[in-house]
XYZ file of C-alpha atoms in Angstrom:
695
model
C 25.675 -8.218 -10.663
C 26.499 -6.821 -14.074
C 28.575 -3.689 -13.679
C 30.254 -2.629 -16.931
C 32.307 0.294 -18.129
C 33.558 1.465 -21.449
C 36.718 -0.612 -20.979
C 34.865 -3.876 -20.389
C 36.957 -5.652 -22.982
C 40.237 -4.882 -21.231
C 41.898 -7.047 -18.595
C 40.741 -4.575 -15.939
C 37.206 -4.916 -17.204
C 37.405 -8.712 -17.093
C 38.710 -8.606 -13.529
C 35.883 -6.305 -12.528
C 33.422 -8.663 -14.192
C 34.834 -11.719 -12.367
C 34.670 -9.833 -9.041
C 31.100 -8.853 -9.838
C 30.167 -12.471 -10.538
C 31.759 -13.642 -7.297
C 29.901 -11.009 -5.271
C 26.680 -11.874 -7.089
C 27.073 -15.551 -6.186
C 27.664 -14.678 -2.540
C 24.669 -12.343 -2.497
C 22.486 -15.065 -4.038
C 23.572 -17.599 -1.406
C 22.873 -15.111 1.365
C 19.486 -14.208 -0.072
C 18.644 -17.914 -0.577
C 19.455 -18.659 3.058
C 17.342 -15.752 4.232
C 14.501 -16.846 1.950
C 14.619 -20.334 3.563
C 14.549 -18.795 7.051
C 11.638 -16.531 6.184
C 9.842 -19.457 4.539
C 10.105 -21.348 7.835
C 8.674 -18.353 9.693
C 5.699 -18.188 7.307
C 5.260 -21.961 7.681
C 5.424 -22.112 11.499
C 4.149 -18.626 12.325
C 0.596 -17.796 13.260
C -0.290 -14.062 13.477
C -3.422 -14.943 15.446
C -1.164 -15.430 18.472
C -0.309 -11.726 18.281
C -3.716 -10.409 17.221
C -5.943 -12.321 19.659
C -5.530 -12.758 23.439
C -5.176 -16.381 24.545
C -6.923 -17.963 27.527
C -5.545 -20.557 29.965
C -6.424 -23.358 27.531
C -4.539 -21.875 24.561
C -7.734 -20.795 22.787
C -7.964 -17.463 20.964
C -10.456 -14.873 22.184
C -12.670 -13.379 19.493
C -11.570 -15.613 16.626
C -14.320 -16.305 14.124
C -15.449 -19.896 13.687
C -14.586 -20.900 17.272
C -16.666 -21.126 20.504
C -14.978 -17.875 21.557
C -16.070 -15.973 18.445
C -18.299 -13.660 20.507
C -15.907 -13.589 23.470
C -13.168 -11.190 22.402
C -12.017 -9.987 25.853
C -9.680 -11.766 28.263
C -10.752 -11.870 31.922
C -8.413 -12.562 34.875
C -9.868 -14.558 37.789
C -7.639 -12.906 40.388
C -5.976 -9.794 39.069
C -4.301 -9.247 42.436
C -1.879 -12.047 41.515
C -0.632 -10.065 38.572
C 2.454 -8.090 39.452
C 2.455 -5.445 36.705
C 0.885 -4.593 33.329
C 3.753 -6.212 31.415
C 2.783 -9.560 32.978
C -0.783 -9.060 31.845
C 0.094 -8.153 28.288
C 2.509 -11.096 27.968
C -0.161 -13.534 29.219
C 1.990 -14.845 32.049
C -0.121 -13.852 35.035
C -0.369 -16.811 37.492
C -4.157 -16.979 37.556
C -6.866 -18.526 35.410
C -7.625 -16.502 32.293
C -10.872 -16.881 30.383
C -12.483 -15.335 27.300
C -15.626 -13.317 28.003
C -17.991 -11.219 25.925
C -17.965 -8.273 28.312
C -16.189 -7.118 31.441
C -17.847 -6.995 34.899
C -19.677 -3.761 35.649
C -20.222 -4.200 39.407
C -18.597 -5.305 42.657
C -19.511 -8.858 43.718
C -18.008 -11.793 45.584
C -18.717 -15.472 45.307
C -19.844 -15.515 48.959
C -22.383 -12.724 48.385
C -23.643 -14.488 45.285
C -24.290 -17.707 47.265
C -26.278 -15.802 49.882
C -28.359 -14.036 47.220
C -28.829 -17.294 45.286
C -31.011 -18.569 48.118
C -33.506 -15.842 47.255
C -33.155 -15.460 43.480
C -31.077 -17.031 40.719
C -30.388 -13.717 38.962
C -27.052 -13.004 40.748
C -25.749 -16.456 39.789
C -26.803 -16.060 36.157
C -24.677 -12.923 35.982
C -21.769 -14.284 38.032
C -21.491 -17.502 36.012
C -20.603 -15.432 32.930
C -17.142 -15.139 34.468
C -16.794 -18.759 35.626
C -15.298 -21.661 33.734
C -17.491 -22.925 30.882
C -19.701 -25.759 32.030
C -19.511 -24.980 35.750
C -23.044 -24.826 37.153
C -22.825 -25.551 40.870
C -23.456 -22.305 42.778
C -23.727 -24.201 46.061
C -20.181 -25.596 45.915
C -18.200 -24.508 49.010
C -16.223 -21.327 48.559
C -12.940 -22.936 49.638
C -13.264 -25.652 46.982
C -14.264 -23.153 44.298
C -11.217 -21.021 45.029
C -8.978 -24.095 45.197
C -10.142 -25.418 41.831
C -10.522 -21.897 40.427
C -13.964 -22.693 39.034
C -15.030 -19.072 39.502
C -13.305 -15.844 40.451
C -13.331 -15.042 44.146
C -14.591 -11.575 43.295
C -15.342 -9.357 40.348
C -14.744 -5.626 40.142
C -16.014 -3.035 37.657
C -13.660 -3.194 34.686
C -13.091 -1.787 31.237
C -11.826 -3.614 28.141
C -8.365 -2.288 27.266
C -5.896 -4.033 24.964
C -8.679 -6.678 24.703
C -8.298 -7.415 28.428
C -10.443 -6.533 31.446
C -8.667 -3.961 33.601
C -10.145 -2.319 36.731
C -12.072 0.831 35.875
C -9.858 3.297 37.727
C -11.220 6.821 38.112
C -9.617 9.661 40.054
C -12.114 11.700 42.076
C -10.780 14.779 43.880
C -7.298 13.325 43.798
C -8.379 9.935 45.206
C -8.123 6.743 43.177
C -11.459 4.897 43.046
C -13.209 2.044 41.261
C -16.921 2.724 40.730
C -16.612 5.554 43.285
C -15.423 3.120 45.957
C -12.042 3.000 47.638
C -12.579 -0.272 49.609
C -14.291 -3.594 48.966
C -14.319 -7.177 50.294
C -13.212 -10.421 48.657
C -14.834 -13.872 48.900
C -13.169 -14.561 52.247
C -14.703 -11.370 53.662
C -11.267 -9.788 53.780
C -11.132 -6.009 53.371
C -9.378 -4.884 50.216
C -8.527 -1.430 48.948
C -8.369 0.039 45.486
C -4.705 0.722 46.158
C -4.070 -3.036 46.085
C -5.604 -3.219 42.630
C -3.422 -0.327 41.561
C -0.318 -2.015 42.932
C -1.254 -5.336 41.339
C -1.702 -3.644 37.967
C 0.968 -0.979 38.298
C 0.646 1.623 35.633
C -2.911 0.758 34.559
C -4.129 4.241 35.469
C -1.541 5.711 33.168
C -2.667 3.390 30.397
C -6.301 4.390 30.928
C -5.339 8.057 30.786
C -3.356 7.362 27.646
C -6.405 5.636 26.176
C -8.612 8.652 26.901
C -6.024 10.979 25.398
C -5.771 8.666 22.388
C -9.553 8.742 21.902
C -9.534 12.535 22.002
C -6.662 12.633 19.502
C -8.597 10.349 17.148
C -11.650 12.606 17.486
C -9.484 15.642 16.683
C -8.141 13.919 13.576
C -11.665 12.979 12.501
C -12.802 16.594 12.892
C -9.812 18.255 11.212
C -8.495 15.759 8.632
C -9.725 17.828 5.681
C -7.986 20.965 6.972
C -4.815 18.950 7.580
C -4.874 17.803 3.951
C -5.348 21.398 2.810
C -2.317 22.437 4.868
C -0.206 19.647 3.361
C -1.302 20.580 -0.159
C -0.281 24.166 0.565
C 3.126 22.911 1.713
C 3.477 20.867 -1.490
C 2.615 23.824 -3.714
C 4.912 26.183 -1.787
C 7.800 23.680 -1.994
C 7.344 23.272 -5.748
C 7.117 27.009 -6.328
C 10.150 27.596 -4.097
C 12.327 25.225 -6.142
C 11.152 26.587 -9.491
C 11.760 30.192 -8.421
C 15.336 29.374 -7.411
C 16.236 29.367 -11.104
C 15.361 33.031 -11.501
C 15.660 34.480 -8.020
C 18.040 32.145 -6.218
C 19.961 34.953 -4.523
C 16.849 36.890 -3.510
C 14.972 33.815 -2.265
C 17.899 32.418 -0.343
C 18.699 35.706 1.379
C 14.982 36.122 2.034
C 14.954 32.613 3.524
C 17.915 33.392 5.750
C 16.462 36.707 6.927
C 12.984 35.199 7.391
C 14.330 32.368 9.531
C 16.316 34.841 11.634
C 13.239 37.040 12.097
C 10.957 34.088 12.935
C 13.382 32.864 15.583
C 13.772 36.451 16.877
C 9.994 36.690 17.226
C 10.021 33.381 19.099
C 12.697 34.735 21.452
C 10.648 37.877 22.105
C 7.456 35.874 22.706
C 9.189 33.439 25.072
C 10.778 36.322 26.995
C 7.397 38.052 27.273
C 5.696 34.897 28.587
C 8.588 34.239 30.965
C 8.411 37.785 32.360
C 4.647 37.594 32.892
C 4.745 34.193 34.592
C 7.531 35.229 36.955
C 5.103 37.687 38.532
C 2.341 35.102 39.028
C 2.268 32.985 42.211
C 2.738 29.261 41.699
C 4.330 29.620 38.260
C 7.833 29.031 39.610
C 7.203 25.298 40.091
C 9.739 23.193 38.209
C 8.884 20.609 35.559
C 10.401 17.875 37.720
C 8.043 18.750 40.570
C 4.835 18.271 38.570
C 6.108 15.162 36.762
C 4.488 13.735 33.632
C 1.123 15.228 32.669
C -1.083 14.158 29.769
C -2.367 17.718 29.428
C 0.580 19.557 27.871
C -1.013 22.951 28.541
C -0.025 22.489 32.197
C 3.616 22.998 31.249
C 2.815 26.242 29.426
C 1.814 27.786 32.762
C 5.318 27.286 34.175
C 7.985 29.959 33.858
C 10.682 27.285 33.587
C 9.138 25.959 30.363
C 9.393 29.337 28.636
C 12.915 29.797 29.998
C 13.956 26.537 28.327
C 12.351 27.659 25.057
C 14.102 31.017 25.361
C 17.553 29.497 25.893
C 17.079 27.014 23.029
C 15.975 29.701 20.550
C 18.798 32.039 21.587
C 21.308 29.249 21.000
C 19.892 28.514 17.548
C 19.818 32.205 16.622
C 23.421 32.735 17.736
C 24.597 29.664 15.795
C 22.956 30.867 12.577
C 24.416 34.372 12.898
C 27.943 33.062 13.592
C 27.794 30.740 10.571
C 26.603 33.555 8.317
C 29.274 35.980 9.549
C 32.174 33.625 8.839
C 30.783 32.148 5.603
C 29.116 35.214 4.095
C 31.405 35.162 1.020
C 30.868 31.449 0.506
C 27.098 31.929 0.423
C 27.356 33.584 -2.994
C 29.209 30.554 -4.363
C 26.531 28.262 -2.995
C 23.859 30.471 -4.583
C 25.457 30.008 -8.015
C 25.481 26.243 -7.557
C 21.852 26.255 -6.401
C 20.842 28.355 -9.382
C 22.469 25.833 -11.700
C 20.720 23.031 -9.847
C 17.394 24.792 -10.309
C 17.984 24.879 -14.059
C 18.670 21.150 -14.093
C 15.496 20.406 -12.107
C 13.400 22.641 -14.377
C 14.648 20.712 -17.434
C 14.010 17.321 -15.776
C 10.813 18.006 -13.826
C 10.013 14.316 -13.463
C 12.785 14.005 -10.852
C 10.684 15.969 -8.362
C 8.185 13.112 -8.226
C 10.693 10.264 -7.944
C 10.472 10.330 -4.105
C 6.962 8.879 -4.546
C 8.527 5.747 -6.072
C 11.009 5.564 -3.204
C 8.157 5.921 -0.711
C 6.166 3.100 -2.326
C 9.179 0.774 -2.394
C 9.955 1.559 1.252
C 6.309 0.944 2.178
C 6.476 -2.512 0.561
C 9.767 -3.252 2.315
C 8.464 -2.151 5.726
C 5.242 -4.135 5.260
C 7.145 -7.289 4.365
C 9.475 -6.853 7.328
C 6.562 -6.271 9.709
C 4.606 -9.317 8.508
C 7.694 -11.547 8.662
C 8.480 -10.300 12.175
C 4.918 -11.087 13.299
C 5.140 -14.605 11.865
C 8.507 -15.152 13.550
C 7.227 -13.782 16.854
C 4.157 -16.015 16.688
C 6.060 -19.189 15.773
C 5.813 -21.978 18.305
C 3.438 -24.318 20.064
C 1.345 -23.641 23.128
C 3.401 -24.242 26.282
C 1.515 -25.100 29.484
C 2.999 -24.727 32.960
C 1.935 -25.633 36.456
C 0.453 -22.649 38.279
C 0.604 -23.502 41.965
C -1.538 -21.908 44.657
C 1.133 -22.605 47.264
C 4.566 -20.965 47.018
C 6.434 -24.109 48.144
C 5.140 -26.378 45.396
C 8.024 -28.332 43.845
C 6.232 -28.536 40.466
C 5.659 -24.798 40.146
C 6.474 -23.365 36.672
C 7.238 -26.807 35.251
C 5.795 -27.774 31.882
C 2.705 -29.953 31.829
C 0.122 -31.488 29.522
C -3.467 -30.343 30.221
C -4.906 -33.596 28.821
C -2.993 -35.816 31.251
C -2.574 -33.380 34.129
C -5.465 -34.747 36.210
C -3.935 -38.240 36.059
C -0.654 -37.103 37.640
C 0.085 -36.658 41.326
C 0.793 -32.917 40.958
C -2.677 -31.911 42.180
C -2.272 -34.178 45.197
C 1.185 -32.871 46.055
C 0.200 -29.250 45.399
C -3.516 -28.708 46.150
C -5.077 -26.121 43.893
C -2.368 -26.399 41.214
C -3.515 -26.072 37.621
C -2.004 -26.709 34.192
C -2.562 -23.411 32.400
C -1.313 -21.862 29.183
C 1.877 -19.810 29.646
C 3.298 -18.753 26.265
C 4.205 -19.923 22.774
C 7.533 -21.616 22.146
C 9.225 -24.924 21.494
C 12.357 -26.988 21.870
C 13.168 -27.641 18.206
C 16.308 -26.105 16.609
C 14.032 -23.718 14.749
C 12.534 -22.367 17.974
C 15.913 -22.181 19.713
C 17.257 -19.923 16.989
C 14.212 -17.667 16.646
C 16.173 -14.732 18.058
C 18.884 -15.232 15.424
C 16.217 -15.354 12.739
C 14.765 -12.084 14.003
C 18.222 -10.488 13.787
C 18.632 -11.862 10.265
C 15.262 -10.435 9.308
C 16.309 -7.053 10.713
C 19.591 -7.171 8.764
C 17.766 -7.933 5.517
C 15.343 -5.110 6.266
C 18.182 -2.611 6.755
C 19.838 -3.938 3.606
C 16.679 -3.504 1.517
C 15.988 -0.015 2.872
C 19.535 1.134 2.094
C 19.343 -0.481 -1.347
C 16.114 1.378 -2.175
C 17.680 4.664 -1.062
C 20.834 3.866 -3.064
C 18.734 3.087 -6.141
C 17.047 6.476 -5.863
C 20.338 8.314 -5.418
C 21.959 6.573 -8.379
C 18.899 7.168 -10.567
C 18.750 10.885 -9.786
C 22.527 11.250 -10.143
C 22.403 9.666 -13.592
C 19.627 11.993 -14.725
C 21.364 15.155 -13.499
C 24.748 14.019 -14.810
C 23.211 13.718 -18.288
C 22.214 17.372 -17.955
C 25.676 18.549 -16.924
C 27.606 16.669 -19.628
C 25.268 17.830 -22.402
C 27.191 20.284 -24.602
C 24.068 22.153 -25.619
C 21.443 22.518 -22.935
C 18.680 21.467 -23.207
C 19.005 20.204 -26.794
C 21.534 17.472 -26.011
C 19.775 16.201 -22.876
C 18.620 12.604 -23.582
C 14.944 11.814 -23.949
C 13.368 10.622 -20.689
C 16.628 10.989 -18.708
C 15.088 9.797 -15.429
C 13.674 6.587 -16.916
C 16.926 5.928 -18.785
C 18.953 6.412 -15.631
C 16.617 4.135 -13.661
C 16.914 1.437 -16.334
C 20.720 1.641 -16.306
C 20.814 1.427 -12.518
C 18.600 -1.681 -12.495
C 20.331 -3.408 -15.417
C 23.994 -2.664 -14.778
C 24.504 -1.378 -11.240
C 22.312 -3.579 -9.032
C 25.323 -5.402 -7.600
C 27.215 -2.208 -6.793
C 24.207 -0.666 -5.088
C 23.536 -3.867 -3.120
C 27.184 -4.079 -2.042
C 27.239 -0.487 -0.799
C 23.895 -0.977 0.953
C 25.187 -4.140 2.637
C 28.216 -2.353 4.090
C 25.987 0.354 5.544
C 23.462 -2.226 6.820
C 26.189 -4.130 8.687
C 27.305 -0.945 10.445
C 23.704 -0.069 11.330
C 23.183 -3.602 12.620
C 26.220 -3.196 14.855
C 24.715 0.022 16.219
C 21.423 -1.760 16.947
C 23.272 -4.472 18.879
C 25.217 -1.841 20.818
C 21.987 -0.052 21.718
C 20.535 -3.362 22.904
C 23.587 -4.034 25.075
C 23.409 -0.492 26.437
C 19.789 -0.986 27.496
C 20.779 -4.198 29.279
C 23.701 -2.543 31.094
C 21.831 0.529 32.322
C 21.463 -0.893 35.782
C 24.993 -2.311 35.902
C 27.620 -0.809 38.188
C 30.555 -1.599 35.896
C 31.681 1.888 34.905
C 34.436 0.623 32.610
C 32.007 -1.455 30.554
C 29.595 1.471 30.243
C 32.425 3.782 29.173
C 33.681 1.296 26.578
C 30.166 0.808 25.236
C 29.664 4.579 24.998
C 32.924 4.915 23.026
C 31.894 2.121 20.662
C 28.507 3.744 20.077
C 30.182 7.045 19.265
C 32.693 5.391 16.897
C 30.036 3.444 15.019
C 27.863 6.551 14.739
C 30.754 8.407 13.116
C 31.471 5.406 10.892
C 27.854 5.277 9.740
C 27.879 8.977 8.880
C 31.129 8.576 6.917
C 29.869 5.525 5.002
C 26.629 7.323 4.108
C 28.646 10.263 2.762
C 30.999 8.002 0.794
C 28.192 5.815 -0.563
C 26.308 8.860 -1.808
C 29.313 10.129 -3.760
C 30.215 6.619 -4.929
C 26.732 6.212 -6.410
C 27.206 9.487 -8.281
C 30.471 8.210 -9.787
C 28.746 4.915 -10.659
C 26.031 6.856 -12.485
C 28.650 8.876 -14.393
C 31.171 6.183 -15.371
C 29.428 2.865 -14.750
C 32.302 1.369 -12.776
C 31.961 -0.998 -9.829
C 31.350 0.190 -6.298
C 34.876 -0.108 -4.912
C 36.438 1.711 -7.856
C 33.781 4.412 -7.790
C 34.161 4.896 -4.032
C 37.941 5.227 -4.400
C 37.623 7.712 -7.285
C 35.022 9.757 -5.422
C 37.142 9.859 -2.265
C 40.273 10.950 -4.166
C 38.317 13.569 -6.106
C 36.821 14.990 -2.913
C 40.213 15.063 -1.191
C 41.697 17.006 -4.127
C 38.858 19.515 -3.720
C 38.512 19.385 0.049
C 38.135 23.173 0.387
C 35.319 23.273 -2.138
C 33.639 20.318 -0.400
C 33.844 21.953 3.032
C 32.526 25.266 1.744
C 30.010 24.545 -1.004
C 28.552 21.249 0.126
C 27.984 22.193 3.762
C 26.790 25.721 3.028
C 24.378 24.381 0.418
C 22.976 21.828 2.848
C 22.586 24.580 5.432
C 20.670 26.803 3.015
C 18.406 23.949 1.933
C 17.741 23.151 5.577
C 16.713 26.760 6.161
C 14.355 26.440 3.200
C 12.707 23.384 4.751
C 12.408 25.157 8.082
C 10.884 28.225 6.401
C 8.256 26.190 4.529
C 7.323 24.070 7.548
C 7.382 27.115 9.845
C 5.286 29.283 7.515
C 2.609 26.651 7.039
C 2.774 25.947 10.783
C 2.190 29.587 11.668
C -0.839 29.735 9.367
C -2.164 26.496 10.883
C -1.604 27.850 14.399
C -3.635 31.005 13.747
C -6.318 28.923 12.017
C -6.814 26.237 14.685
C -6.676 28.791 17.530
C -9.517 30.844 15.968
C -7.309 33.883 15.334
C -8.291 34.339 11.671
C -11.626 36.236 11.735
C -12.611 35.359 8.171
C -12.741 31.596 8.734
C -13.587 31.403 12.446
C -16.924 29.703 11.787
C -15.285 26.925 9.744
C -12.715 25.990 12.378
C -13.633 22.641 14.010
C -13.926 22.333 17.776
C -10.930 20.369 19.058
C -9.759 18.872 22.345
C -6.089 19.596 21.561
C -5.359 22.113 18.824
C -1.731 20.951 18.795
C -2.738 17.574 17.296
C -3.540 18.876 13.789
C -0.943 21.651 14.214
C 1.951 19.256 14.815
C 0.659 16.981 12.059
C 0.671 19.849 9.578
C 4.134 21.033 10.647
C 5.662 17.546 10.562
C 3.939 16.660 7.290
C 5.013 19.953 5.699
C 8.602 19.316 6.711
C 8.491 15.812 5.219
C 7.022 17.128 1.964
C 9.637 19.881 1.769
C 12.332 17.322 2.601
C 11.113 15.103 -0.244
C 11.438 17.924 -2.784
C 14.663 19.285 -1.349
C 16.278 15.819 -1.185
C 16.002 15.703 -4.976
C 17.455 19.182 -5.128
C 20.301 18.265 -2.767
C 21.139 15.223 -4.899
C 21.148 17.476 -7.937
C 23.569 19.922 -6.296
C 25.872 17.121 -5.124
C 25.905 15.562 -8.598
C 26.603 18.870 -10.313
C 29.357 19.598 -7.812
C 31.162 16.307 -8.489
C 30.694 16.793 -12.235
C 32.070 20.316 -11.850
C 35.190 19.047 -10.045
C 35.626 16.273 -12.615
C 35.174 18.777 -15.440
C 37.959 20.956 -14.021
C 40.353 18.009 -13.932
C 39.477 16.466 -17.298
C 39.248 19.672 -19.338
C 41.268 22.876 -19.528
C 38.939 25.182 -21.451
C 40.804 24.827 -24.743
C 38.992 24.166 -28.029
C 40.179 20.551 -27.819
C 39.024 20.124 -24.228
C 36.329 22.719 -23.579
C 34.603 23.050 -20.238
C 31.054 21.704 -20.157
C 30.081 23.804 -17.170
C 27.867 26.865 -17.485
C 29.360 30.354 -17.728
C 28.293 31.140 -14.155
C 30.034 28.045 -12.777
C 33.085 28.920 -14.855
C 33.210 32.330 -13.190
C 32.796 30.649 -9.815
C 35.923 28.537 -10.200
C 37.949 31.721 -10.784
C 36.509 33.369 -7.649
C 39.167 34.391 -5.114
C 37.112 32.821 -2.339
C 37.316 29.474 -4.059
């Protein structure tokens, strides 16, 4: 860490330098320890354990270069032994699991196969595809086959899902069926129902429905991706034009934005009231959302009067909140407009700042990718653990670890007939494996630290560029060449330690919130009201603390960009400066954020309205070009969400500009008095603003 200031030669500067060196040494030790931990995860980890399903012998299904290369699907001998889908996905179902090339497509039992084998060998040739490799004795007694689990007792029509064979559930006229059958028989000629399959794999039907919905969503994206890109490009152009026009028509555009948002919400209120009134007169529309439960087809909810009533109440609340804020802060809006107009000038002189969010996005993408890969390696660290799967519930060796190579030589199979040594999960007993959870938490902490550091780097870089604009005596002549690159270079060379220190503080608070959320999820079923209340209070306190630290860090980075001092000094100076101008902070900063938020809503809403009319075939000129979709809301929501993110990217630069100019403005008022010796460096409009009676 190499923070410097213009007084670096003084005793204060030397103390700051020594503190910086100490913090740098600590950071290096911490990073070195984390690097060692992550090196161990890359050494011991194996992503194949996450990518490929694993059979009862610890072999990967579908891995190239292995006997299972063409067998990419996992098949369960007796799916009725599986309690729920989570057991299936975690590979801990107490039945033999084998890699197969395809799932069964018919009902069959081992008993039926033996009877048919006396006539033709075709049934056995098909049935043996789902038996253990090497087993070729179709005349072996059924009881012995089931005891040794050489073959499944029965097979049912299945579909591959999550690379596993799940029963092919289909709902016909409200009745759950498998291959249009509701009952079948197992190898012991015992009657079974499809309901038992559903209970054994609880939730599979929901997963199948989700899969079908997912396939339709993918098809919608494939059919409309070009129109989605066009919508996002429109949002980008509108955002850029909006920011550039603020320099000349800030007042007009902002009042237009406010009025447009009010009118759009008013139209939404009218539309919701109209739909609510019409549905109240229709029979069956008064059913509540709770009564119909979760439905994959969202259009079902639009036929309920309660849905439109909820929309109506929500929009009325938003509309009332906006009107109340405008009524009480109408005079302050003009002050915010002057500050926004000045910010627009700064952005127009340093246009490269509008594209800096791309750099932040790329750095965050690298950080997220590294975190994800490291997490996969950590999660897949460990050796194959085998456990005894007993057929009898009273087996004393059940769920004990075993070695498949020596299992047949032990007396376990004699004590517990039918017991098998099958693969259970990946793990180990070494210190490394015992502390895997701690390593995952450390990886998460480093991830939060890196993300906050990247955001801090962007804030400091933009603050330095806009500060160079404000403190230039003659604008734009005295603005440095390539101010954004110069500011980025200064932040990397001199302020890395300060940014890392501020990011670490925020990461520790966020880590505490993650732990509290984890504890809350564990205590949801607990009856200890006092513990739940205490946990709720802690969550609230840490949420407030995180918000405060984010606000202080942002202003501290601005002071670092202006003066080049260390983090603690900059945070103290920023806090004192804000407290001396608390009225201005409460008025200008919040009102400005509110206006910028309305701008984002207007851009996303406008593009969303156009996309809505387009994808619902309500624009006659382009009706023939509109693709046929399963769910028109898929591209619509994508366009709206993407437009908001694009607008947020542009407006985040603008918000940083306004915050920087505001702190420079407050600092200018305290350092200078307007005399020839100490002239103000603010613009004439900002000078008039500080004499405003509302200020």
